[in-house]
Amino acid sequence: MKNFVPGFLIFLFYCMGCFLVLGYFFNDLKKDHEHIPSLHSTLNKNTTTPKKTIKNTTLIQEGIDFKENQNTIDSVRVESINTSDDEVPLSNQKETSNVKDIKQASLKYEALPFSVFNEASEAVVPCNLFTRIYKNRSNVKIPYACINYGMEIKKILTLYKESSLTLTGYSSPEEPSDLGKQRAEYIKKLLLGIGIDRSRLHTNASFQDINYINGVAKGGVLMRINNIDPLFTSIIPTNKEVTIKTTQPDGPYAYKKFTTGFKGDYFYSNQTFTSYISLVKSYLKDNPSKKIEIYTYTDPVGNAIDNMSISKTNSETAQRIVAQSGIPAHKIKSIAMGDKIVDGIGNNKCVILKVK
């Protein structure tokens, strides 16, 4: 028993010493563990995957500045903002503020004579004939009988200082979208040429279901005078028919219209023409005071200058053919009429021969 007590005490002290040593070691190991990052935390901080996803609304709200984050901005992926049905992202918007669809609903087309109307649709400068327009072309063929329309318009605009003229050009939906405007501008240019103030002339366009026949249609332009006295009716009496006709003299062989003998636009004569000239030659022998006048006309299609050139060529041809028949040259007079309207009957491309 005496030997047991001292031994037990020694063992007890030994155990206490061991616990102290182990406690100190484990406490120091815990502190070192706090300063050594784990592999898991290291990966989370130093790698760029997975990328952080934010919305650009967050960028605006938190006021993140690009310069301050230029070292990390590459690791940020911005999602597109979800928009409502009535919102369109800026990148998908189209510039439509200055782009207007000028394709209008087509209206039933009614060709009007080349008259000038007031706001009540009454003719103040009447003309019973029609202009002609050509498919896909801007020029407007004005009837020769209505050539004074410009001066009459000028008189009205001078009389009424607040008045103006609106020119509406028509085109079909199948034609170029600005063709109606071009047709109105064509007439405007002619009116400017006689000294009408540009500020008194306005142009616009309208789509109509125009029925072209062989590429030609009547009408094509509407002229309307604005801001004039509603009691003002017309410069020319409305019951006066404005036409131009070729005067037909009296007597045998006085008037003959030939619409054949053409190859294309040009006159080459034919058996009908030469046979008639033979009869005229015999008549002139018995009536030495009589002479021949030849008038050549073209169709209204094309440029007026070109048509006049064709008409002159045909006039020279017809005169040469008549002279070759034996009729003295001093008894033959040829006149080129270009594309002026003949008599409103049949084909306008013709040769007219008069004996007078």
PDB file of N, CA, C and O in Angstrom, residues 1 63 243 245 332 340 348:
ATOM      1  N   MET A   1       0.835  -1.208   0.000  1.00  0.00           N
ATOM      2  CA  MET A   1       0.000   0.000   0.000  1.00  0.00           C
ATOM      3  C   MET A   1       0.859   1.242   0.000  1.00  0.00           C
ATOM      4  O   MET A   1       0.560   2.241  -0.667  1.00  0.00           O
ATOM      5  N   GLY A  63     -24.994  51.638 -59.572  1.00  0.00           N
ATOM      6  CA  GLY A  63     -24.037  52.648 -59.982  1.00  0.00           C
ATOM      7  C   GLY A  63     -22.647  52.107 -60.206  1.00  0.00           C
ATOM      8  O   GLY A  63     -21.648  52.754 -59.895  1.00  0.00           O
ATOM      9  N   THR A 243     -63.123  72.793-128.719  1.00  0.00           N
ATOM     10  CA  THR A 243     -62.536  71.719-129.529  1.00  0.00           C
ATOM     11  C   THR A 243     -61.758  72.338-130.676  1.00  0.00           C
ATOM     12  O   THR A 243     -61.851  73.529-130.937  1.00  0.00           O
ATOM     13  N   LYS A 245     -60.994  71.421-134.774  1.00  0.00           N
ATOM     14  CA  LYS A 245     -61.325  70.531-135.887  1.00  0.00           C
ATOM     15  C   LYS A 245     -60.623  71.009-137.148  1.00  0.00           C
ATOM     16  O   LYS A 245     -60.415  72.205-137.347  1.00  0.00           O
ATOM     17  N   ILE A 332     -47.983  72.541-154.117  1.00  0.00           N
ATOM     18  CA  ILE A 332     -48.009  71.621-152.970  1.00  0.00           C
ATOM     19  C   ILE A 332     -47.462  72.334-151.734  1.00  0.00           C
ATOM     20  O   ILE A 332     -46.363  72.903-151.761  1.00  0.00           O
ATOM     21  N   LYS A 340     -50.685  67.109-132.244  1.00  0.00           N
ATOM     22  CA  LYS A 340     -51.924  67.839-131.987  1.00  0.00           C
ATOM     23  C   LYS A 340     -53.132  66.974-132.353  1.00  0.00           C
ATOM     24  O   LYS A 340     -53.066  66.121-133.244  1.00  0.00           O
ATOM     25  N   ASN A 348     -55.236  59.164-134.514  1.00  0.00           N
ATOM     26  CA  ASN A 348     -54.668  60.514-134.644  1.00  0.00           C
ATOM     27  C   ASN A 348     -53.428  60.516-135.550  1.00  0.00           C
ATOM     28  O   ASN A 348     -53.054  61.549-136.099  1.00  0.00           O
TER      29      ASN A 348
END
